[in-house]
Each structure stands twice: as C-alpha cells, then as structure tokens.
Coordinates of C-alpha atoms in Angstrom, one line a residue:
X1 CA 64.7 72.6 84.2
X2 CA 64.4 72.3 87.8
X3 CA 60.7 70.8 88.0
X4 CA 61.5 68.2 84.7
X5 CA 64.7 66.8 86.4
X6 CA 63.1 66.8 90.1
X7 CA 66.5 68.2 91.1
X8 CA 67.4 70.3 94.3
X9 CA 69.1 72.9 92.4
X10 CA 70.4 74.2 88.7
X11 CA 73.0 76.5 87.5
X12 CA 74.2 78.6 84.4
X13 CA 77.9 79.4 84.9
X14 CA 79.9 81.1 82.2
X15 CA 83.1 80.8 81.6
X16 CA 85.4 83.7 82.0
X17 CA 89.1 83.3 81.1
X18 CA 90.2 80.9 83.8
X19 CA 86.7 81.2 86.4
X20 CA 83.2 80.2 86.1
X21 CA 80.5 83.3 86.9
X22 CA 77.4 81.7 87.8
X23 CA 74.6 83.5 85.6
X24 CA 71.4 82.3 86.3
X25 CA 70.8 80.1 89.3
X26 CA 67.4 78.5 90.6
X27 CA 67.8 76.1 94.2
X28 CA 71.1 77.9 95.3
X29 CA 71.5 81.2 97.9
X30 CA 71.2 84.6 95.5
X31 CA 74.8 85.3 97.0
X32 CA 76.2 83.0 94.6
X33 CA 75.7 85.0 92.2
X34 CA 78.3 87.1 93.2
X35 CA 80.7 83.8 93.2
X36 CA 83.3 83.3 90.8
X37 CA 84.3 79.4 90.5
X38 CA 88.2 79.1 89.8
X39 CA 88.2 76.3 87.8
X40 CA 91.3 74.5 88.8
X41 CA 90.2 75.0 92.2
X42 CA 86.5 72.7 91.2
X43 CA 87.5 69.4 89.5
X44 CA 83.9 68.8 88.8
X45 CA 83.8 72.3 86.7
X46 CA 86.8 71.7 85.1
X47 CA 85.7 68.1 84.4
X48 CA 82.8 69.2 82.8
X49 CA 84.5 71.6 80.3
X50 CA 87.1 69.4 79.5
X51 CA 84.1 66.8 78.8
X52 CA 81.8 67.7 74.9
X53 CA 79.2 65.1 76.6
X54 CA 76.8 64.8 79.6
X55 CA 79.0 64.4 82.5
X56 CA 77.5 62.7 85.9
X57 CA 79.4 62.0 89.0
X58 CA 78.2 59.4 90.9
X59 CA 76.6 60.1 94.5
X60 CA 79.7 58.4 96.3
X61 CA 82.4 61.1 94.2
X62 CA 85.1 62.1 96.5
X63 CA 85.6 65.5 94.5
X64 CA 84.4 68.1 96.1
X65 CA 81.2 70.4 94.9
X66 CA 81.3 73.6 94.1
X67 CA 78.4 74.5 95.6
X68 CA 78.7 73.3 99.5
X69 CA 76.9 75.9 101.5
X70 CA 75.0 77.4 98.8
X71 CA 71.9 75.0 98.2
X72 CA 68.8 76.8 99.3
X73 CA 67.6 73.9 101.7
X74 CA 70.9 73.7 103.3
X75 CA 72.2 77.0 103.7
X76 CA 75.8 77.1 105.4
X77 CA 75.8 73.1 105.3
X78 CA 77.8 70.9 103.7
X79 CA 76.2 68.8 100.5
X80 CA 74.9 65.7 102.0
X81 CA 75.6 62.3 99.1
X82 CA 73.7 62.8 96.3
X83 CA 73.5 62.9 92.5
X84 CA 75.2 65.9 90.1
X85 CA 75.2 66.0 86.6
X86 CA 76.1 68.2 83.8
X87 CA 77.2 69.6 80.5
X88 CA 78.9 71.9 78.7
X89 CA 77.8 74.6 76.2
X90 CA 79.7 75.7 73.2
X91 CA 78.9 78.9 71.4
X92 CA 80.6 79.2 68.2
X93 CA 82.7 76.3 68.7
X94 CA 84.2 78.1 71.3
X95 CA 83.5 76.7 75.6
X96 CA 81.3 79.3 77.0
X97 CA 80.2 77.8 80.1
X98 CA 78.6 75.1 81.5
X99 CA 75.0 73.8 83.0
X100 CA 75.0 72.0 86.0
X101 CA 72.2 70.4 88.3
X102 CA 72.1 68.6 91.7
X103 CA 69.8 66.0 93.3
X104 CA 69.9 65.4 97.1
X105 CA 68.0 62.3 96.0
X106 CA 70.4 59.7 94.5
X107 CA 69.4 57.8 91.5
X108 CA 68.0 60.9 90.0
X109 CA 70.0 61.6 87.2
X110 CA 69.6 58.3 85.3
X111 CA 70.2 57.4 81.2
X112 CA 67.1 59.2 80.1
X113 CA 68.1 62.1 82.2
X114 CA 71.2 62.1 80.3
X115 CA 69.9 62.2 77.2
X116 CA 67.1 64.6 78.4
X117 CA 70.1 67.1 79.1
X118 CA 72.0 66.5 76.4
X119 CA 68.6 67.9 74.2
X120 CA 68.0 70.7 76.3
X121 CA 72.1 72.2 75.9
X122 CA 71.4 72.4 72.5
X123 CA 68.1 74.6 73.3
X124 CA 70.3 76.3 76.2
X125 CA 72.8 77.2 73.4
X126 CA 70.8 78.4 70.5
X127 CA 69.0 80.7 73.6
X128 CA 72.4 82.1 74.2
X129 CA 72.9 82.5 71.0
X130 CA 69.9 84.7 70.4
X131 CA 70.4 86.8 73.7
X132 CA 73.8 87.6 72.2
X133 CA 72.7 89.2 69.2
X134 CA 69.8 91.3 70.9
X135 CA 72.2 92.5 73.2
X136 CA 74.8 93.5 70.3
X137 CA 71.9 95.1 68.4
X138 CA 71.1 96.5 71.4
X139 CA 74.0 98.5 72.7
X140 CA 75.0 99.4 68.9
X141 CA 71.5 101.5 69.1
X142 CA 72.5 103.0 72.4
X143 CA 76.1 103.4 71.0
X144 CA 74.6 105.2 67.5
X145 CA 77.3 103.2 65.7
X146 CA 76.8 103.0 62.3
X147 CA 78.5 99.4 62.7
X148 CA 76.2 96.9 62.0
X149 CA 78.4 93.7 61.5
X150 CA 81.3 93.8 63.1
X151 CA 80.8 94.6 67.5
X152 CA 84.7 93.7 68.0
X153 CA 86.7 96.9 68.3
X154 CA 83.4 99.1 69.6
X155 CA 84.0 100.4 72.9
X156 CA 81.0 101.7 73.8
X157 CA 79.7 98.1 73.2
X158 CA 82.0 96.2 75.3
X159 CA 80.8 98.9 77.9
X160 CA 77.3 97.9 77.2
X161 CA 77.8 94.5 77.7
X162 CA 79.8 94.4 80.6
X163 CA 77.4 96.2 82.6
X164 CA 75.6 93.4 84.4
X165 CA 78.9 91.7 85.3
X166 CA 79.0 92.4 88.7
X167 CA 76.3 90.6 89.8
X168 CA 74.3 89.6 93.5
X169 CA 72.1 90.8 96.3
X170 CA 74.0 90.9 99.2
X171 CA 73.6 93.9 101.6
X172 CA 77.9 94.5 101.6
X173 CA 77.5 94.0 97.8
X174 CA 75.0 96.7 97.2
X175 CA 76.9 99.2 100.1
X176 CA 79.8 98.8 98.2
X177 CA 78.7 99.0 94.8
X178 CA 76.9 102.5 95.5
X179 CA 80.0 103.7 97.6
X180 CA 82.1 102.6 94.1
X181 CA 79.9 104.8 92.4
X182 CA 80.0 107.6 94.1
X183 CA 83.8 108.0 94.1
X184 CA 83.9 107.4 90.2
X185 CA 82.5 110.8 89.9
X186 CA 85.2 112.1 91.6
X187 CA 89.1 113.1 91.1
X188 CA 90.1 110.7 93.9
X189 CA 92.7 108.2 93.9
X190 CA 90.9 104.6 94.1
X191 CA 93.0 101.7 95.8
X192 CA 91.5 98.3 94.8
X193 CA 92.6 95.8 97.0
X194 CA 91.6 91.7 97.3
X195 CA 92.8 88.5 96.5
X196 CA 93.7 86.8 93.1
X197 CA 89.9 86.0 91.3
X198 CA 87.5 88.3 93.7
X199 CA 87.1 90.4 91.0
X200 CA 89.2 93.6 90.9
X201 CA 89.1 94.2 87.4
X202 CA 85.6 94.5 87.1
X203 CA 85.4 97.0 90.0
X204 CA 87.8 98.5 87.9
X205 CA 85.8 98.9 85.3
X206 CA 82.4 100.0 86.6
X207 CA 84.7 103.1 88.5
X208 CA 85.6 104.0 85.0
X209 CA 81.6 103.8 83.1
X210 CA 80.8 106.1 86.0
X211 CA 83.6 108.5 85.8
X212 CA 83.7 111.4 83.9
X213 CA 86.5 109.6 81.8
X214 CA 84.3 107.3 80.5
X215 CA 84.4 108.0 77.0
X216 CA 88.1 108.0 77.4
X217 CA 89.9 104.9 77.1
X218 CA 90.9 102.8 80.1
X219 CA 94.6 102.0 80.2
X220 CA 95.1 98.5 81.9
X221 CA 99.0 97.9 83.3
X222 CA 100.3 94.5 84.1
X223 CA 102.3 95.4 87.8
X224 CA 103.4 92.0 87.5
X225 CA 105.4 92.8 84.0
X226 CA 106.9 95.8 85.4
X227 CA 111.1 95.8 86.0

C-alpha cells in the first residue's frame, strides 16, 4: 500500500474499546507499536471512525496527528504540512479499526486515490476476516475443544488470541516483558502501576497465561465500584 499510494507512511490500528492499537505499520518507528491511540485524545482517529467513507484532511488541518514523532524519516520531529487520508474498516458490521496513510508530499492523496482506498478496505476487510477464522480454528486445535462453532465463552481461546497483544521492540519493552514473566511463575504479590490507557490490563493478563493459575479463571475487580 505504501509503494501504490507513494505515501511516507501507512498504518493498521484496531480498535479496542475506547483506543486504537496500531497493528501493522510500514513508514513509522517499530515503537509505535507499543502505542495505544486514545481516541478522544486524536480527532483525526475519531473522525475517521465516526466517518463509513474515505476520509482526507487537507495538508493545511489544524487537528493534530497522531503520529508526530513517529514517521521513520523524521524521528522525534514534528509532522511537517502534508497530506493524510483514511478509512474505516467494519468487520461484521461492527467498527474494527481503521487504515490510515500520510504523504509529506501534498497533493498526494487525490480523487482516484480516494477511490483507490476505498477498493482496497474492502480487500483489507475480507483479509481480516480470513485471519480471524484461522486464528479461531487455530487456538480451538491448541485448546482440543470439541467446539467448532461457537469460540465465545472458550477461555482457552480468548487466551490464544490475546497473546500477541502486547506488542513492540523496544529494549524497556522486552526487559520488562521477560522480568513480567518471570514473576508470573511465582507466589509473589504483583503491583501494576501506570496511567489510565498504558495498558495495565494486558500486563495483567500475560502474568496470569504464565502463572501456574492459568487454567484457573482470572477474577477482574472494578476498585473504582468499590464502597
């Protein structure tokens, strides 16, 4: 997609309750990756999934972009003007994500690029599509379930699937991620502490697919509820 829209950089974000996890990128810094969009914080995101078209915002758009200091040919720099563009993708006529790309060159994205994206979400879609179901058939193997048509209530294939969640390349990425492992397997206390969005829960998670508890179910509390 990059080389047939001449663009600086493309992205595959999916949507994930109220943030966008970028997926598969191509022109931006492998640390975003490990970036989770909030949407209300991006209007361009959230303009894009509120959109069912192609969406492009013009090179002079005074919303900000997501993606400042994350281009591959400006690394730590603000966006310079230029063109952005995208859609969003619907799986099951539910919002699943969205497809964005970015031209330092203005004038880029023009009405045949428009239509050129709109034609390629639908091949984007039916590709998610497809990767969904191998990955169900998949982790029902794994699982030996003798489930074939209905993957909602297995836990052993929600655990399957959420096993790439936590994604990126970062050197403090992969320390912590092999330190979080190695306390899973044992009886210790674990304090998760960050912000709202940086991704707690799924910290949370991988502890308990690498403790000995894992085929016990995890028990998730809302503090905030508590008296």
């Amino acid at each position: 997609l990059r080389a047939h829209f001449c663009c600086g950089a493309v992205a595959l974000l999916r949507l994930e309750e109220e943030h966008l996890r970028p997926v598969v990128v191509d022109g931006l810094v492998s640390e975003s990756l490990g970036r989770r969009f909030a949407v209300h914080q991006h209007p361009r995101l959230a303009a894009l999934l509120a959109r069912g078209e192609v969406t492009c915002f013009d090179h002079d758009s005074t919303l900000p972009d997501p993606y400042d200091g994350l281009l591959d040919a400006l690394v730590g720099e603000p966006l310079p003007v230029h063109d952005c563009m995208g859609v969003a993708l619907r799986i099951d006529g539910r919002p699943w994500g969205v497809l964005t790309l970015d031209a330092l060159q203005t004038g880029t994205f023009d009405a045949a690029a428009r239509a050129a994206l709109a034609h390629c979400a639908v091949h984007v879609e039916a590709a998610i599509r497809m990767t969904r179901l191998e990955q169900e058939n998949q982790a029902l193997s794994r699982a030996g379930s003798p489930y074939a048509g209905d993957a909602t209530d297995e836990p052993a294939l929600r655990a399957a699937l959420d096993e790439g969640e936590i994604l990126g390349q970062s050197e403090a990425l992969t320390r912590l991620l092999h330190e979080m492992k190695l306390v899973a397997t044992s009886d210790l206390p674990v304090l998760l502490l960050g912000e709202t969005g940086v991704g707690k829960e799924l910290f949370a998670r991988l502890l308990h697919r690498h403790s000995p508890r894992r085929h016990k179910p995890l028990v998730h509390v809302n503090c905030a509820a508590l008296p």
